[in-house]
């Protein structure tokens, strides 16, 4: 098998297996944004998730949003953004996604 094709197939397998544990944003999750002080839309959450998968997943495992505190996500994002060449706008979208979905996961764990 061609080396490039093999690498592409491996990348697809890794990305799809890592992203299975990530929640897919939906309209019901917009209510959780009040807890994270963001005003956002479903499109922004989906874009944030896509950027997270594409940019962050290129370098390391895709952590579930609940894995870290809000403070930890906010602290790590600037450093990681430089390493992965993420713009300020992309950084904001990723944080909106991570922090909103973190609140969703926390509320599910309470039930």
Backbone as JSON, one array per atom type, in Angstrom:
{
  "sequence": "XXXXXXXXXXXXXXXXXXXXXXXXXXXXXXXXXXXXXXXXXXXXXXXXXXXXXXXXXXXXXXXXXXXXXXXXXXXXXXXXXXXXXXXXXXXXXXXXXXXXXXXXXXXXXXX",
  "N": [[0.85, -1.18, 0.0], [0.5, 2.23, -0.73], [2.61, 4.56, 0.92], [1.73, 7.16, 1.65], [-1.03, 6.9, 1.43], [-1.52, 4.96, 3.35], [-0.74, 6.41, 5.64], [-2.7, 8.42, 5.62], [-5.04, 6.9, 5.99], [-4.53, 5.88, 8.54], [-4.49, 8.27, 10.01], [-7.18, 9.09, 9.73], [-8.49, 7.01, 11.08], [-7.48, 7.37, 13.68], [-8.4, 9.99, 14.29], [-11.18, 9.69, 14.13], [-11.65, 7.78, 16.09], [-10.75, 9.05, 18.4], [-12.44, 11.24, 18.56], [-14.9, 10.22, 19.17], [-15.67, 10.24, 21.84], [-16.25, 12.84, 22.28], [-18.75, 15.23, 22.81], [-21.35, 16.13, 20.58], [-22.23, 19.32, 19.62], [-25.44, 20.8, 20.29], [-28.64, 22.47, 19.96], [-29.77, 22.49, 22.53], [-27.6, 22.79, 24.16], [-26.89, 25.42, 24.14], [-28.09, 26.8, 26.2], [-26.39, 26.32, 28.3], [-24.37, 28.1, 28.04], [-24.61, 30.35, 29.56], [-23.46, 29.75, 31.93], [-20.79, 29.74, 31.35], [-20.17, 32.27, 30.66], [-20.3, 33.02, 27.99], [-21.7, 34.27, 25.0], [-23.12, 32.56, 22.5], [-23.54, 30.67, 19.44], [-25.08, 27.81, 17.86], [-23.69, 27.26, 15.55], [-21.19, 28.4, 16.07], [-20.33, 26.77, 18.16], [-20.15, 24.28, 16.85], [-18.22, 24.93, 14.92], [-16.09, 25.49, 16.64], [-15.69, 22.95, 17.76], [-14.9, 21.54, 15.45], [-12.5, 22.88, 14.78], [-11.03, 22.33, 17.07], [-10.79, 19.52, 16.87], [-9.38, 19.33, 14.4], [-7.07, 21.06, 14.62], [-5.98, 20.77, 17.29], [-6.02, 18.04, 17.6], [-4.05, 17.24, 15.86], [-1.67, 17.26, 17.21], [-1.9, 16.07, 19.74], [-3.72, 13.85, 21.98], [-7.26, 14.14, 21.97], [-8.71, 15.67, 24.45], [-11.53, 15.19, 26.58], [-13.89, 17.76, 27.22], [-14.55, 17.96, 29.96], [-12.37, 17.06, 31.28], [-10.51, 18.95, 32.22], [-10.34, 21.87, 34.34], [-12.15, 24.99, 34.0], [-10.37, 27.1, 34.36], [-7.92, 25.87, 33.8], [-8.22, 25.2, 31.07], [-8.4, 27.79, 30.0], [-5.9, 28.75, 30.71], [-4.1, 27.08, 29.33], [-4.74, 27.42, 26.63], [-3.64, 29.82, 25.27], [-0.84, 29.19, 25.04], [-0.89, 26.75, 23.63], [-2.11, 27.66, 21.33], [-0.19, 29.19, 20.06], [1.72, 27.24, 19.42], [0.28, 25.63, 17.63], [-0.53, 27.36, 15.73], [-3.01, 28.78, 15.9], [-5.5, 31.13, 15.38], [-6.63, 34.14, 17.1], [-9.42, 34.36, 16.89], [-10.1, 31.7, 16.28], [-9.2, 30.5, 18.61], [-11.0, 31.57, 20.47], [-13.37, 30.36, 19.55], [-12.8, 27.65, 20.0], [-12.53, 27.65, 22.8], [-15.15, 28.44, 23.5], [-16.54, 26.18, 22.64], [-15.27, 24.09, 24.2], [-15.68, 24.95, 26.9], [-18.43, 25.28, 27.1], [-19.35, 22.69, 26.5], [-18.14, 21.38, 28.56], [-19.6, 22.28, 30.76], [-22.03, 21.1, 30.09], [-21.39, 18.39, 30.33], [-20.75, 18.31, 33.06], [-23.25, 18.93, 34.2], [-24.7, 16.7, 33.42], [-23.43, 14.72, 34.85], [-24.26, 15.27, 37.41], [-26.81, 14.34, 37.56]],
  "CA": [[0.0, 0.0, 0.0], [1.23, 3.48, -0.8], [2.9, 5.08, 2.25], [0.86, 8.31, 1.91], [-2.39, 6.4, 1.62], [-1.5, 4.31, 4.67], [-0.71, 7.48, 6.64], [-4.01, 9.05, 5.6], [-5.99, 5.98, 6.62], [-4.22, 5.85, 9.96], [-4.95, 9.54, 10.57], [-8.65, 9.05, 9.78], [-8.87, 6.1, 12.16], [-7.15, 8.01, 14.95], [-9.29, 11.12, 14.52], [-12.56, 9.25, 14.4], [-11.73, 7.07, 17.36], [-10.58, 10.02, 19.48], [-13.53, 12.19, 18.65], [-16.14, 9.55, 19.56], [-16.06, 10.59, 23.2], [-16.62, 14.25, 22.32], [-20.16, 15.52, 22.58], [-21.67, 16.95, 19.42], [-23.06, 20.44, 20.08], [-26.82, 20.9, 19.82], [-29.33, 23.68, 20.44], [-30.0, 22.41, 23.98], [-26.37, 23.16, 24.85], [-26.77, 26.88, 24.15], [-28.48, 27.25, 27.55], [-25.25, 26.16, 29.21], [-23.39, 29.18, 27.83], [-24.71, 31.35, 30.63], [-22.54, 29.34, 32.99], [-19.42, 29.98, 30.92], [-20.13, 33.7, 30.31], [-20.22, 33.21, 26.54], [-22.88, 34.32, 24.14], [-22.67, 31.79, 21.35], [-24.55, 30.05, 18.59], [-24.78, 26.42, 17.56], [-22.66, 27.26, 14.5], [-19.9, 28.66, 16.71], [-19.95, 25.56, 18.9], [-19.72, 23.27, 15.88], [-16.94, 25.38, 14.37], [-15.1, 25.3, 17.69], [-15.4, 21.53, 17.83], [-14.13, 21.17, 14.26], [-11.15, 23.42, 14.91], [-10.41, 21.55, 18.14], [-10.43, 18.22, 16.31], [-8.38, 19.48, 13.34], [-5.82, 21.69, 15.06], [-5.44, 20.19, 18.53], [-5.84, 16.61, 17.37], [-2.83, 16.99, 15.08], [-0.5, 17.18, 18.09], [-2.09, 15.27, 20.95], [-5.02, 13.25, 22.23], [-8.34, 15.1, 22.16], [-9.28, 15.51, 25.79], [-12.92, 15.58, 26.77], [-13.94, 19.07, 27.88], [-14.66, 17.83, 31.41], [-11.08, 16.6, 31.81], [-9.8, 20.04, 32.89], [-11.16, 22.97, 34.84], [-12.22, 26.16, 33.12], [-9.13, 27.85, 34.52], [-6.86, 25.13, 33.1], [-8.42, 25.4, 29.62], [-8.06, 29.18, 29.68], [-4.46, 28.91, 30.89], [-3.37, 26.32, 28.31], [-5.08, 27.81, 25.26], [-2.69, 30.73, 24.6], [0.41, 28.49, 24.71], [-1.18, 25.79, 22.58], [-2.46, 28.41, 20.12], [1.06, 29.58, 19.4], [2.33, 26.03, 18.87], [-0.5, 25.07, 16.52], [-0.89, 28.47, 14.82], [-4.45, 29.03, 15.99], [-5.77, 32.56, 15.48], [-7.42, 34.54, 18.27], [-10.82, 34.01, 16.63], [-10.21, 30.25, 16.41], [-9.03, 30.22, 20.03], [-12.27, 31.89, 21.11], [-14.34, 29.33, 19.17], [-12.43, 26.42, 20.71], [-12.9, 27.84, 24.2], [-16.61, 28.39, 23.59], [-16.92, 24.77, 22.54], [-14.8, 23.31, 25.35], [-16.27, 25.35, 28.18], [-19.87, 24.99, 27.06], [-19.55, 21.25, 26.59], [-17.72, 21.01, 29.92], [-20.77, 22.51, 31.61], [-23.03, 20.08, 29.74], [-20.96, 17.13, 30.95], [-20.89, 18.45, 34.52], [-24.67, 18.85, 34.56], [-25.12, 15.31, 33.22], [-22.87, 13.92, 35.94], [-25.01, 15.55, 38.63], [-28.08, 13.6, 37.53]],
  "C": [[0.89, 1.24, 0.0], [1.4, 4.07, 0.6], [1.99, 6.26, 2.61], [-0.58, 7.88, 2.17], [-2.52, 5.73, 2.99], [-1.54, 5.36, 5.78], [-2.06, 8.17, 6.74], [-5.05, 8.17, 6.29], [-5.77, 5.91, 8.13], [-4.7, 7.12, 10.65], [-6.47, 9.56, 10.71], [-9.12, 8.16, 10.92], [-8.63, 6.74, 13.52], [-8.13, 9.14, 15.26], [-10.71, 10.67, 14.84], [-12.66, 8.52, 15.71], [-11.59, 8.03, 18.54], [-11.8, 10.9, 19.64], [-14.85, 11.54, 19.06], [-16.6, 9.96, 20.95], [-16.45, 12.07, 23.33], [-18.1, 14.42, 22.02], [-20.31, 16.4, 21.34], [-22.59, 18.07, 19.88], [-24.46, 20.4, 19.48], [-27.45, 22.15, 20.42], [-29.53, 23.67, 21.96], [-28.77, 22.86, 24.77], [-26.17, 24.67, 24.94], [-27.14, 27.42, 25.53], [-27.32, 27.2, 28.53], [-24.25, 27.3, 29.09], [-23.49, 30.25, 28.89], [-23.76, 31.03, 31.77], [-21.09, 29.64, 32.64], [-19.2, 31.42, 30.47], [-19.93, 33.96, 28.82], [-21.61, 33.41, 25.97], [-22.44, 33.64, 22.86], [-23.85, 31.25, 20.57], [-24.15, 28.59, 18.37], [-23.68, 26.33, 16.49], [-21.27, 27.49, 15.1], [-19.42, 27.43, 17.49], [-19.46, 24.47, 17.96], [-18.39, 23.64, 15.24], [-15.81, 25.18, 15.38], [-14.7, 23.84, 17.83], [-14.55, 21.09, 16.65], [-12.69, 21.65, 14.33], [-10.38, 22.64, 15.97], [-9.93, 20.2, 17.6], [-9.28, 18.36, 15.3], [-7.04, 19.99, 13.86], [-5.2, 20.99, 16.26], [-5.16, 18.7, 18.36], [-4.63, 16.26, 16.53], [-1.63, 16.75, 15.98], [-0.68, 16.24, 19.27], [-3.5, 14.69, 21.0], [-6.05, 14.35, 22.45], [-9.02, 14.83, 23.5], [-10.74, 15.92, 25.8], [-12.94, 16.9, 27.53], [-13.96, 19.01, 29.41], [-13.32, 17.47, 32.07], [-10.36, 17.67, 32.63], [-10.79, 21.1, 33.36], [-11.2, 24.1, 33.81], [-10.92, 26.95, 33.18], [-7.98, 27.19, 33.76], [-7.0, 25.31, 31.59], [-8.0, 26.81, 29.22], [-6.56, 29.43, 29.79], [-3.67, 28.26, 29.74], [-3.58, 26.85, 26.88], [-4.08, 28.76, 24.61], [-1.38, 30.03, 24.18], [0.19, 27.51, 23.56], [-1.5, 26.49, 21.25], [-1.22, 28.82, 19.35], [1.68, 28.37, 18.71], [1.6, 25.52, 17.63], [-1.0, 26.14, 15.55], [-2.4, 28.68, 14.73], [-4.65, 30.53, 16.19], [-6.56, 32.87, 16.75], [-8.89, 34.17, 18.1], [-11.04, 32.5, 16.78], [-10.09, 29.84, 17.88], [-10.33, 30.47, 20.78], [-13.32, 30.82, 20.8], [-14.06, 28.02, 19.89], [-12.84, 26.53, 22.17], [-14.41, 27.82, 24.39], [-17.09, 26.95, 23.55], [-16.54, 24.02, 23.81], [-15.52, 23.67, 26.64], [-17.77, 25.11, 28.22], [-20.11, 23.5, 27.24], [-19.09, 20.71, 27.95], [-18.89, 21.17, 30.88], [-21.86, 21.48, 31.34], [-22.66, 18.76, 30.43], [-21.1, 17.19, 32.47], [-22.34, 18.32, 34.95], [-25.2, 17.44, 34.39], [-24.62, 14.43, 34.37], [-23.6, 14.13, 37.27], [-26.28, 14.72, 38.72], [-27.9, 12.14, 37.79]]
}
